[in-house]
Amino acid sequence: MPPWLLGSLCCVLAARAALGGGPAGAEEEEEEKLIRVLVLLPQDDAYLFSLGRVRPAIEYAVRSLRESGAGLPPGYAFQLTYEDSACGNRALFSLVDMVALQRRRPDLLLGPVCEYAAAPVARLAAHWDVPMLSAGALAAGFGAKGGEYSHLTRVAPAYAKMGEMLLALFRHHQWNRATLLYSDSNPERSCYFAMEGVHVVFQEEAFHMAVHSFDETSRHLDIDDVVRALQTGERVVIMCASGDTIRNIMLAAHRQGMTNGDYAFFNIELFNSSSYGNGSWRRGDKHDLEAKKAYSYLQTVTLLRTVKPEFEKFSLEVKSSVQKQGLHEDDYVS
Amino acid sequence: LTLAVVLPRHNLTYPWAWPRVGPAVRLAAAAVNSRRDLLPDFTLGWVFGSSEDRHGVCSEMAAPLVAVDLRLAHHPAAFLGPGCVYSAAPVARFTSHWQLPLVTAGAEAHGFDDKSEEFGLTTRAGPSHRKLGELGVQLHRRFNWTRRALLVYWDERVDDRPYYFAAEGLYVQLPTLRNLTVVDVVFRDGGNFSFIIQEIKAKGRIVYVCCAPDTLRELMLQAEREGLTGGDFAFFYIDTFGASLQGQRFPEPRRPWHRGDAHDARARRAFQAVTIITYKEPENPEYRPFLERLKEEARDHFNFSMQDGLVGHGTAG
């Protein structure tokens, strides 16, 4: 996170300095040299991007900027405020409440990450001319910079990028048809938006797609039926669901004789972390052997972890911060 | 005391457009301020923000932004509008967060019935689709229609979906009648309604239709051709604000089948199978003089000539 974050923070600083600081009036000199940053992220550590996990990274960035001396005009300092977005409307309300209380807008918004929390905040940011950075808001809709999302900068690969990656793969194999299968279960609808990223790109290429969604939390879900329905469709299947469901799908596909080379299965694994479910075939149950065989016909698409040296240092520092807070290290993915 | 009004500034396709409601707000504020017993020590004023986006349609994105700006700039005591369902919802969530009352003559959708959380301080002064649904229930009880009802509605999903929400009102209430089966069918892309006609034949006999007046006429002409208008089927057309009944001179309602073309005679026969349900215009003695004053106010201050009966659109007056 930090390399681009540092860069972005520097840009905000430069812009602010160029504009001669904030609103004029009865404020003291010191107050004018404050960069007010509002961070909107979920308090709940069940989220990969919770306040507890991201805060150390932000503080690292602020510290690095201060220590490096470069990029920070003399006397300027960051003032960070952290608010719980609750991955929903609370983010928007926090922003508005803060502005009502302090009678001034923040200079920079970091987050929200959740799609439905980020959208109204981004619109308000554009309306109020406040820059916004997010490592989320990955849905296709946020790509439209002409209007309401003009002030949003997304720093993580959006789902459309993943769509482009799959497109490149398809072109390489000269494929132009696919079945998109996904679970539309959680309120954030991560798999829905991930698939949308693929769908948008594929549609532009006029690929033929069959789209099937299901609710993986439903008691009436019959995985065998879901898999059987695939047999009347395309040979290339792109899927998105929790790790457990993918495993059940692959087991069912294996039982129905679909893992023999006739089908190509792709699984979009959004984040390589235990928070999103175990992506491995192994569960320590009686189906492990079958699952292992089935998974040899499954290709998983996931985010590439950066290998830059700066990342190592950052990663170590932040992990030690995080551990002090009692969060499990494995759950932390930078 | 400041009232924050969020309504469409220009677009008259909405019953609650500012040129219609504005005169009423002016009259109301003047009336309140002229009486010492109402809100003593306070003067009632209002501020306005448009719920329209840059294309002139009521917008779920523009309305809350305007509401926030009004709140921060003027600290209103209450909000009036929006009327459009998709605009009203986010604004109502804000006003609920701010613990401010919101009054609207619109927002008829079922979702606003839930007063347990975010719409607890939202008051609808006009028609609600729950009431429409309750009317449907009374109709079925009255005529002992116990088996089935078909809801046919137009939905293109690109506007405020008035026909969808009207149908929803019936869809939610009618099943409270035991053993009644309610089926819904959606249609769009005008022209050939043969699919809908087939659905009506298969799933009728009591059919509620929610769509634009011109679409209804087209549908009924095709229904007539298929022999559905002889008395075997009962068609109920939901027309909350009487759009299909615009009279040249109130109170004479226009002939809803009439377009001045070659199909008028057939349309008239077809409409014999149609009962039009509208929101009832007030009959109390204060209403007529109020309308007159409203028209004057609109002419003098809003450069808008209101037609008789407010073009069939009731205000919260």
XYZ file of C-alpha atoms in Angstrom:
651
model
C 0.000 0.000 0.000
C 2.443 2.708 0.970
C 4.431 3.477 -2.174
C 1.407 4.814 -4.016
C -0.112 6.136 -0.807
C 2.994 8.200 -0.175
C 2.850 9.480 -3.696
C -0.795 10.354 -3.435
C -0.406 12.105 -0.108
C 2.403 14.170 -1.565
C 0.180 15.175 -4.457
C -2.575 16.264 -2.106
C -0.063 18.309 -0.136
C 1.295 19.970 -3.237
C -2.184 20.797 -4.428
C -3.130 22.232 -1.111
C 0.030 24.294 -0.847
C -0.543 25.576 -4.359
C -4.048 26.636 -3.493
C -2.649 28.606 -0.596
C -3.940 26.360 2.137
C -7.507 26.011 3.325
C -10.324 28.488 3.869
C -9.292 31.932 4.999
C -10.845 33.657 7.921
C -10.188 33.743 11.599
C -8.046 30.584 11.598
C -4.562 30.695 12.978
C -1.522 30.041 10.839
C -0.973 26.631 12.439
C -4.486 25.496 11.665
C -4.102 26.363 8.012
C -1.163 24.015 7.749
C -3.174 21.014 8.768
C -4.069 18.407 6.170
C -7.311 16.965 7.438
C -7.763 13.362 6.451
C -10.932 11.412 7.162
C -10.520 7.652 7.098
C -13.725 5.659 6.586
C -13.266 1.926 7.124
C -15.081 -0.808 9.036
C -14.344 -1.220 12.728
C -15.154 -4.919 12.439
C -11.983 -6.992 12.019
C -13.851 -9.587 10.021
C -13.096 -7.299 7.091
C -9.676 -7.540 5.519
C -9.521 -3.755 5.369
C -10.696 -2.984 8.879
C -9.558 0.123 10.744
C -7.373 -2.027 12.963
C -5.510 -3.454 9.990
C -5.166 -0.390 7.807
C -4.455 2.211 10.453
C -0.855 1.063 11.025
C -0.228 1.361 7.315
C -1.579 4.893 7.178
C 0.447 5.900 10.210
C 3.506 4.338 8.596
C 2.932 6.462 5.531
C 2.505 9.642 7.539
C 5.608 8.848 9.581
C 7.681 8.131 6.472
C 6.643 11.376 4.892
C 7.515 13.308 7.992
C 10.897 11.600 8.408
C 11.887 11.864 4.795
C 11.322 15.598 4.859
C 10.752 15.536 1.149
C 7.324 16.376 -0.204
C 6.136 17.968 3.019
C 6.359 21.786 3.065
C 7.650 23.143 6.378
C 5.076 23.380 9.137
C 2.555 21.109 7.469
C 1.131 18.177 9.374
C -1.544 15.567 8.880
C -4.568 15.395 11.090
C -6.168 11.991 10.803
C -9.657 11.117 11.901
C -10.812 7.505 11.840
C -14.494 6.659 11.599
C -16.311 3.366 11.402
C -17.895 2.940 7.991
C -19.753 -0.187 9.102
C -19.449 -1.106 5.393
C -22.642 0.845 4.782
C -24.433 4.141 5.187
C -22.605 4.951 8.383
C -19.669 6.120 6.263
C -21.770 8.742 4.522
C -23.369 9.890 7.766
C -19.966 10.158 9.471
C -18.687 12.398 6.703
C -21.710 14.670 6.778
C -21.805 14.794 10.580
C -18.128 15.715 10.705
C -18.603 18.525 8.215
C -21.654 19.766 10.103
C -19.723 19.770 13.382
C -16.459 21.267 12.201
C -18.023 23.508 9.560
C -15.303 22.487 7.148
C -14.768 19.673 4.687
C -11.882 17.248 4.947
C -8.961 17.744 2.598
C -8.764 14.072 1.771
C -10.918 11.002 2.119
C -9.402 7.560 2.535
C -11.989 4.865 1.927
C -14.552 3.469 2.160
C -13.639 0.199 0.544
C -17.027 -1.534 0.499
C -18.810 -0.834 -2.777
C -22.124 0.303 -1.349
C -20.448 2.452 1.294
C -18.038 4.037 -1.169
C -20.547 5.102 -3.808
C -22.469 7.819 -1.947
C -19.267 9.073 -0.284
C -17.595 9.361 -3.699
C -20.569 11.316 -5.008
C -20.447 13.709 -2.103
C -16.688 14.039 -2.517
C -17.150 15.021 -6.157
C -19.918 17.427 -5.199
C -17.691 19.036 -2.551
C -14.448 18.884 -4.539
C -12.673 16.616 -2.065
C -10.229 13.988 -3.383
C -10.907 10.431 -2.365
C -8.634 7.410 -2.392
C -9.790 3.852 -1.973
C -8.285 0.408 -2.170
C -11.791 -0.835 -2.880
C -14.746 0.410 -4.897
C -13.718 -2.183 -7.440
C -17.026 -2.405 -9.272
C -17.247 -1.439 -12.916
C -19.499 1.528 -12.240
C -16.737 3.430 -10.476
C -14.731 3.577 -13.679
C -16.933 6.340 -15.045
C -14.908 9.449 -14.233
C -16.969 11.918 -16.212
C -19.494 12.635 -13.535
C -20.164 11.593 -10.003
C -16.957 9.568 -9.453
C -14.642 12.221 -10.829
C -12.790 12.667 -7.529
C -12.275 8.997 -6.792
C -8.881 7.402 -7.340
C -8.782 3.668 -6.955
C -5.428 2.257 -6.031
C -6.133 -1.448 -6.285
C -6.825 -3.350 -9.510
C -10.520 -2.972 -10.239
C -12.566 -5.972 -11.281
C -12.517 -4.743 -14.857
C -8.756 -5.234 -14.812
C -9.305 -8.842 -13.905
C -11.756 -9.010 -16.762
C -9.014 -7.734 -19.065
C -6.641 -10.367 -17.766
C -9.118 -13.125 -18.518
C -9.717 -11.571 -21.911
C -6.025 -11.834 -22.690
C -6.139 -15.464 -21.618
C -9.155 -16.137 -23.819
C -7.530 -14.497 -26.787
C -4.456 -16.639 -26.280
C -6.597 -19.771 -26.382
C -8.867 -18.339 -29.062
C -11.922 -18.856 -26.908
C -14.978 -16.624 -27.230
C -17.628 -18.340 -25.126
C -17.942 -18.898 -21.401
C -20.264 -19.697 -18.564
C -20.139 -17.300 -15.625
C -21.176 -18.924 -12.372
C -21.243 -16.995 -9.111
C -22.735 -16.801 -5.680
C -24.707 -13.665 -4.910
C -24.999 -14.088 -1.175
C -23.289 -11.532 1.019
C -24.546 -7.953 1.331
C -21.353 -6.585 -0.236
C -21.964 -8.804 -3.276
C -18.254 -9.209 -3.954
C -18.654 -12.100 -6.373
C -21.428 -10.317 -8.233
C -19.187 -7.311 -8.819
C -16.187 -9.478 -9.630
C -18.189 -11.278 -12.307
C -19.525 -7.977 -13.557
C -15.951 -6.934 -14.229
C -15.520 -9.966 -16.469
C -18.943 -9.583 -18.025
C -18.379 -5.957 -18.997
C -15.104 -6.709 -20.745
C -16.375 -9.861 -22.438
C -19.531 -8.162 -23.611
C -17.520 -5.523 -25.386
C -15.757 -8.297 -27.281
C -19.165 -9.775 -28.120
C -18.277 -13.041 -26.413
C -21.183 -15.340 -25.816
C -21.838 -15.814 -22.118
C -24.238 -17.873 -20.072
C -24.665 -16.355 -16.635
C -25.835 -18.338 -13.598
C -26.057 -17.101 -10.062
C -27.019 -18.920 -6.894
C -27.201 -18.281 -3.193
C -24.539 -20.306 -1.442
C -26.110 -19.650 1.929
C -29.487 -21.045 0.913
C -30.680 -24.243 2.593
C -32.269 -25.364 -0.655
C -29.067 -25.152 -2.632
C -28.302 -28.314 -4.570
C -24.734 -28.137 -5.829
C -25.236 -31.192 -8.021
C -28.089 -29.433 -9.809
C -26.005 -26.325 -10.259
C -23.161 -28.355 -11.749
C -25.471 -30.442 -13.916
C -26.866 -27.251 -15.430
C -23.352 -26.425 -16.608
C -23.320 -29.423 -18.891
C -25.726 -27.850 -21.350
C -23.613 -24.712 -21.503
C -20.136 -23.677 -22.434
C -16.916 -25.592 -21.938
C -15.106 -22.771 -20.213
C -16.510 -22.046 -16.775
C -15.530 -18.992 -14.736
C -16.642 -19.152 -11.104
C -16.708 -17.004 -8.007
C -17.880 -18.220 -4.600
C -16.460 -18.981 -1.172
C -13.685 -21.548 -0.866
C -15.986 -24.203 0.572
C -18.526 -23.815 -2.203
C -15.876 -23.987 -4.909
C -14.640 -27.197 -3.392
C -18.164 -28.632 -3.382
C -18.610 -27.582 -6.989
C -15.365 -29.224 -8.054
C -16.236 -32.394 -6.157
C -19.633 -32.520 -7.846
C -18.057 -31.825 -11.230
C -15.595 -34.607 -10.607
C -18.370 -37.034 -9.704
C -20.291 -36.104 -12.808
C -17.287 -36.817 -14.970
C -16.638 -33.260 -15.979
C -13.020 -33.170 -14.847
C -11.524 -35.013 -17.769
C -10.305 -32.265 -20.014
C -13.663 -31.437 -21.602
C -14.107 -28.392 -19.373
C -11.798 -25.619 -18.250
C -12.662 -24.339 -14.766
C -11.495 -20.957 -13.538
C -12.004 -19.758 -10.020
C -11.763 -16.095 -9.103
C -10.311 -15.948 -5.649
C -10.648 -12.383 -4.597
C -8.120 -12.202 -1.807
C -5.636 -14.837 -0.848
C -6.544 -14.898 2.782
C -8.220 -17.073 5.340
C -10.758 -14.304 5.965
C -12.342 -15.132 2.646
C -12.295 -18.843 3.096
C -9.722 -21.507 2.553
C -8.824 -21.735 -1.125
C -7.043 -25.059 -0.905
C -8.501 -28.455 -1.828
C -7.515 -29.800 1.549
C -9.981 -29.889 4.403
C -8.849 -32.917 6.304
C -12.052 -34.802 5.494
C -12.752 -37.950 3.507
C -13.069 -36.098 0.209
C -9.523 -34.748 0.192
C -8.191 -37.217 -2.354
C -11.062 -36.612 -4.758
C -10.768 -32.869 -4.257
C -7.064 -32.975 -5.006
C -7.746 -34.720 -8.310
C -10.586 -32.388 -9.188
C -8.494 -29.322 -8.446
C -5.929 -30.321 -11.013
C -8.491 -29.135 -13.560
C -9.113 -25.866 -11.754
C -7.167 -22.670 -12.337
C -7.382 -19.980 -9.724
C -7.145 -16.293 -10.532
C -5.991 -14.162 -7.637
C -4.193 -10.916 -6.887
C -0.437 -10.986 -7.259
C 1.453 -10.011 -4.166
C 4.009 -7.377 -4.940
C 7.686 -8.380 -4.631
C 9.207 -4.921 -4.383
C 11.852 -4.518 -1.651
C 10.066 -1.518 -0.109
C 7.154 -3.812 0.486
C 9.175 -6.155 2.672
C 10.182 -3.409 5.068
C 6.664 -2.030 5.126
C 5.194 -5.464 5.617
C 7.418 -6.236 8.607
C 6.780 -2.936 10.329
C 3.049 -3.070 9.870
C 2.776 -6.705 10.909
C 4.484 -5.971 14.200
C 2.071 -3.082 14.739
C -0.823 -5.341 13.927
C 0.370 -8.091 16.226
C 0.479 -5.657 19.081
C -3.212 -5.148 18.497
C -3.825 -8.867 18.779
C -4.848 -9.516 15.217
C -3.797 -12.806 13.722
C -0.846 -12.411 11.390
C -2.067 -14.819 8.759
C -5.171 -12.780 8.337
C -3.144 -9.797 7.384
C -2.638 -9.364 3.693
C -1.075 -6.159 2.553
C -38.040 28.036 11.436
C -36.832 26.845 8.095
C -38.487 24.236 5.936
C -36.187 22.566 3.423
C -37.972 21.667 0.220
C -36.464 19.073 -2.142
C -38.539 18.645 -5.285
C -38.061 18.723 -9.060
C -37.556 22.331 -10.003
C -38.925 22.345 -13.541
C -40.065 18.941 -14.723
C -43.862 19.023 -14.836
C -44.229 15.345 -15.593
C -44.059 14.859 -11.844
C -47.205 15.680 -9.863
C -45.049 17.252 -7.149
C -43.031 19.533 -9.422
C -42.088 22.831 -7.782
C -44.296 25.041 -9.982
C -47.261 23.062 -8.594
C -46.229 22.663 -4.980
C -44.383 25.965 -4.572
C -47.540 28.113 -4.594
C -49.024 25.866 -1.918
C -45.918 26.234 0.239
C -46.098 30.005 -0.140
C -49.743 30.054 0.840
C -49.153 27.744 3.784
C -46.226 29.749 5.131
C -48.170 32.983 4.761
C -51.161 31.443 6.514
C -49.051 30.171 9.414
C -47.170 33.431 9.789
C -50.336 35.539 9.764
C -51.755 33.722 12.780
C -50.419 34.434 16.231
C -51.667 31.186 17.691
C -49.679 28.984 15.316
C -45.965 28.758 16.090
C -45.828 31.854 18.298
C -42.338 33.391 18.459
C -41.425 31.751 15.192
C -41.518 32.810 11.571
C -41.813 30.020 9.029
C -39.588 30.264 5.985
C -38.396 27.811 3.399
C -35.391 27.032 1.250
C -35.453 25.027 -1.953
C -33.166 22.500 -3.630
C -33.925 20.651 -6.831
C -34.044 16.873 -6.892
C -33.388 16.866 -10.627
C -30.111 15.749 -12.116
C -28.593 17.488 -15.103
C -31.004 15.653 -17.413
C -33.988 17.081 -15.597
C -35.220 13.818 -14.086
C -35.669 13.188 -10.383
C -32.474 11.557 -9.200
C -31.516 9.361 -6.263
C -28.034 10.828 -6.561
C -28.831 14.518 -6.819
C -31.551 14.613 -4.143
C -29.465 13.532 -1.132
C -26.609 15.870 -2.129
C -29.012 18.773 -2.216
C -30.540 17.687 1.093
C -27.108 17.640 2.734
C -26.235 21.064 1.372
C -29.523 22.519 2.610
C -29.053 20.959 6.018
C -25.516 22.285 6.445
C -26.339 25.751 5.183
C -29.724 26.378 6.765
C -30.291 23.920 9.643
C -33.894 23.268 8.652
C -36.408 22.035 11.190
C -38.109 19.726 8.708
C -38.019 18.561 5.111
C -40.706 18.653 2.453
C -40.300 16.088 -0.344
C -38.890 14.483 -2.406
C -41.854 12.870 -4.107
C -40.079 10.401 -6.353
C -39.554 7.071 -4.600
C -35.896 6.657 -5.492
C -35.116 10.245 -4.548
C -37.076 10.177 -1.315
C -35.450 7.058 0.114
C -31.875 8.332 0.549
C -33.116 11.740 1.728
C -35.398 10.072 4.269
C -32.467 8.009 5.550
C -30.576 11.221 6.141
C -33.459 13.035 7.812
C -33.963 10.008 10.024
C -30.268 10.147 10.976
C -30.673 13.845 11.719
C -33.879 13.150 13.651
C -35.827 15.561 11.485
C -39.356 14.992 10.208
C -39.920 14.569 6.499
C -43.300 15.127 4.899
C -44.074 14.176 1.335
C -47.107 13.831 -0.884
C -45.278 11.153 -2.860
C -43.050 8.236 -1.882
C -45.991 5.892 -2.229
C -43.931 2.710 -2.345
C -44.373 -0.171 0.074
C -40.859 0.230 1.453
C -41.829 3.418 3.221
C -44.489 1.585 5.239
C -41.796 0.249 7.538
C -41.659 2.750 10.361
C -39.484 0.648 12.607
C -36.174 2.048 11.464
C -35.088 4.493 8.818
C -38.526 5.791 7.829
C -39.774 6.311 11.359
C -39.962 10.089 10.950
C -41.220 10.057 7.374
C -44.853 11.029 6.939
C -46.712 10.600 3.698
C -49.540 13.058 3.269
C -50.690 11.778 -0.095
C -51.624 8.428 -1.565
C -49.722 5.334 -0.531
C -49.727 2.077 -2.398
C -50.566 0.277 0.799
C -53.919 2.043 0.696
C -54.279 0.994 -2.915
C -53.627 -2.573 -1.888
C -56.195 -2.314 0.893
C -58.720 -1.029 -1.628
C -58.007 -4.100 -3.724
C -58.655 -6.318 -0.728
C -61.999 -4.593 -0.093
C -62.960 -5.021 -3.758
C -62.269 -8.731 -3.636
C -64.242 -9.127 -0.420
C -67.142 -7.096 -1.777
C -67.434 -9.086 -4.979
C -66.336 -12.385 -3.491
C -63.390 -12.853 -5.844
C -61.492 -15.456 -3.967
C -59.406 -17.408 -6.414
C -56.947 -15.401 -8.403
C -55.746 -11.925 -9.331
C -53.356 -10.948 -12.103
C -51.154 -7.871 -11.902
C -49.941 -6.542 -15.236
C -47.443 -3.716 -15.051
C -45.061 -1.821 -17.268
C -41.477 -1.542 -16.036
C -38.548 -0.190 -17.970
C -36.440 0.328 -14.857
C -34.976 3.586 -16.124
C -37.422 5.967 -14.487
C -38.899 6.121 -10.990
C -40.868 2.934 -11.779
C -44.292 4.243 -10.799
C -46.144 1.276 -12.327
C -43.941 -1.272 -10.625
C -44.513 0.317 -7.227
C -48.258 0.608 -7.760
C -48.422 -3.081 -8.642
C -46.294 -3.826 -5.586
C -48.896 -2.209 -3.353
C -51.466 -4.700 -4.559
C -48.963 -7.547 -4.602
C -48.236 -7.085 -0.911
C -51.812 -6.600 0.330
C -53.927 -8.958 -1.792
C -52.356 -12.142 -0.395
C -53.806 -11.219 3.012
C -56.970 -12.735 1.591
C -56.646 -16.399 2.316
C -56.369 -18.762 -0.643
C -56.083 -15.940 -3.144
C -53.332 -16.499 -5.696
C -51.654 -13.379 -6.979
C -49.649 -13.583 -10.206
C -47.646 -10.735 -11.687
C -46.526 -10.149 -15.252
C -44.246 -7.370 -16.414
C -44.171 -5.875 -19.879
C -42.095 -3.272 -21.731
C -41.028 -2.521 -25.303
C -44.331 -1.400 -26.740
C -46.029 -2.652 -29.835
C -46.920 -6.286 -29.820
C -48.691 -7.223 -26.637
C -49.614 -10.718 -27.729
C -47.484 -12.212 -24.973
C -49.364 -10.211 -22.382
C -52.700 -11.106 -23.922
C -51.796 -14.783 -23.673
C -50.832 -14.343 -20.028
C -54.124 -12.602 -19.334
C -56.072 -15.388 -21.017
C -54.217 -18.010 -19.012
C -54.067 -16.289 -15.652
C -56.960 -13.798 -15.553
C -59.974 -13.090 -14.811
C -59.468 -10.183 -12.428
C -56.718 -8.123 -13.991
C -55.054 -5.037 -12.522
C -53.157 -2.948 -15.070
C -50.479 -0.367 -14.218
C -49.036 1.526 -17.171
C -49.259 4.794 -19.100
C -52.668 5.795 -20.519
C -51.605 5.349 -24.129
C -50.239 1.919 -23.374
C -53.520 0.937 -21.735
C -55.475 1.937 -24.794
C -53.192 -0.098 -27.011
C -53.489 -3.082 -24.715
C -57.291 -2.839 -24.571
C -57.554 -2.599 -28.341
C -55.633 -5.848 -28.657
C -57.657 -7.381 -25.826
C -60.825 -6.436 -27.690
C -59.558 -8.172 -30.803
C -58.947 -11.305 -28.751
C -62.439 -11.232 -27.298
C -61.407 -10.459 -23.736
C -63.622 -7.439 -23.271
C -66.989 -9.142 -23.472
C -67.485 -9.422 -19.727
C -65.433 -12.507 -18.843
C -62.541 -10.412 -17.625
C -62.552 -7.440 -15.254
C -59.806 -4.908 -15.934
C -58.831 -2.421 -13.258
C -56.603 0.411 -14.408
C -54.573 2.038 -11.645
C -54.354 5.758 -12.322
C -53.506 7.391 -8.992
C -53.440 10.947 -10.247
C -56.027 10.590 -12.969
C -53.652 11.094 -15.836
C -56.034 9.348 -18.186
C -58.951 11.509 -17.144
C -57.811 14.982 -18.043
C -60.945 16.916 -18.753
C -61.072 19.960 -20.949
C -63.150 21.543 -18.232
C -63.290 20.223 -14.697
C -65.269 18.299 -13.537
C -65.926 16.651 -16.872
C -63.341 13.894 -17.247
C -62.064 13.272 -20.706
C -62.998 10.123 -22.433
C -59.965 7.961 -21.665
C -60.432 5.862 -24.797
C -60.549 8.890 -27.055
C -57.586 9.893 -29.198
C -59.329 11.286 -32.249
C -58.170 8.453 -34.490
C -59.803 5.604 -36.354
C -59.838 3.271 -33.360
C -61.957 5.404 -31.042
C -65.154 3.429 -31.495
C -63.477 0.091 -30.831
C -61.533 1.563 -27.927
C -64.735 2.851 -26.414
C -66.258 -0.622 -26.549
C -63.100 -2.134 -25.068
C -63.066 0.333 -22.191
C -66.457 -0.947 -21.068
C -64.512 -3.734 -19.434
C -62.223 -1.262 -17.645
C -62.716 0.337 -14.244
C -60.353 3.211 -13.582
C -59.133 3.635 -10.011
C -57.864 7.082 -9.063
C -57.075 8.978 -5.921
C -60.177 10.801 -4.834
C -60.011 14.551 -5.112
C -61.063 16.339 -1.929
C -64.724 17.280 -1.656
C -64.588 19.516 1.391
C -65.742 23.132 0.944
C -62.278 24.613 1.489
C -60.874 22.868 -1.557
C -62.357 24.961 -4.384
C -61.362 28.355 -2.975
C -57.925 26.940 -2.186
C -57.540 25.873 -5.799
C -58.418 29.343 -7.004
C -55.902 31.002 -4.719
C -53.328 28.421 -5.731
C -53.781 29.231 -9.398
C -53.358 32.933 -8.684
C -50.246 32.299 -6.643
C -48.794 30.104 -9.385
C -49.469 32.731 -12.016
C -48.110 35.627 -9.968
C -45.012 34.073 -8.442
C -44.157 30.982 -10.456
C -45.088 32.068 -13.940
C -47.090 28.891 -14.245
C -50.694 28.501 -15.306
C -52.244 25.627 -13.478
C -54.996 23.850 -15.280
C -58.274 22.869 -13.772
C -58.100 20.243 -11.106
C -54.338 20.749 -10.960
C -54.054 18.616 -14.055
C -55.615 15.885 -12.020
C -52.720 15.949 -9.594
C -53.716 16.467 -5.997
C -51.423 18.391 -3.715
C -51.052 17.884 -0.007
C -53.144 20.969 0.463
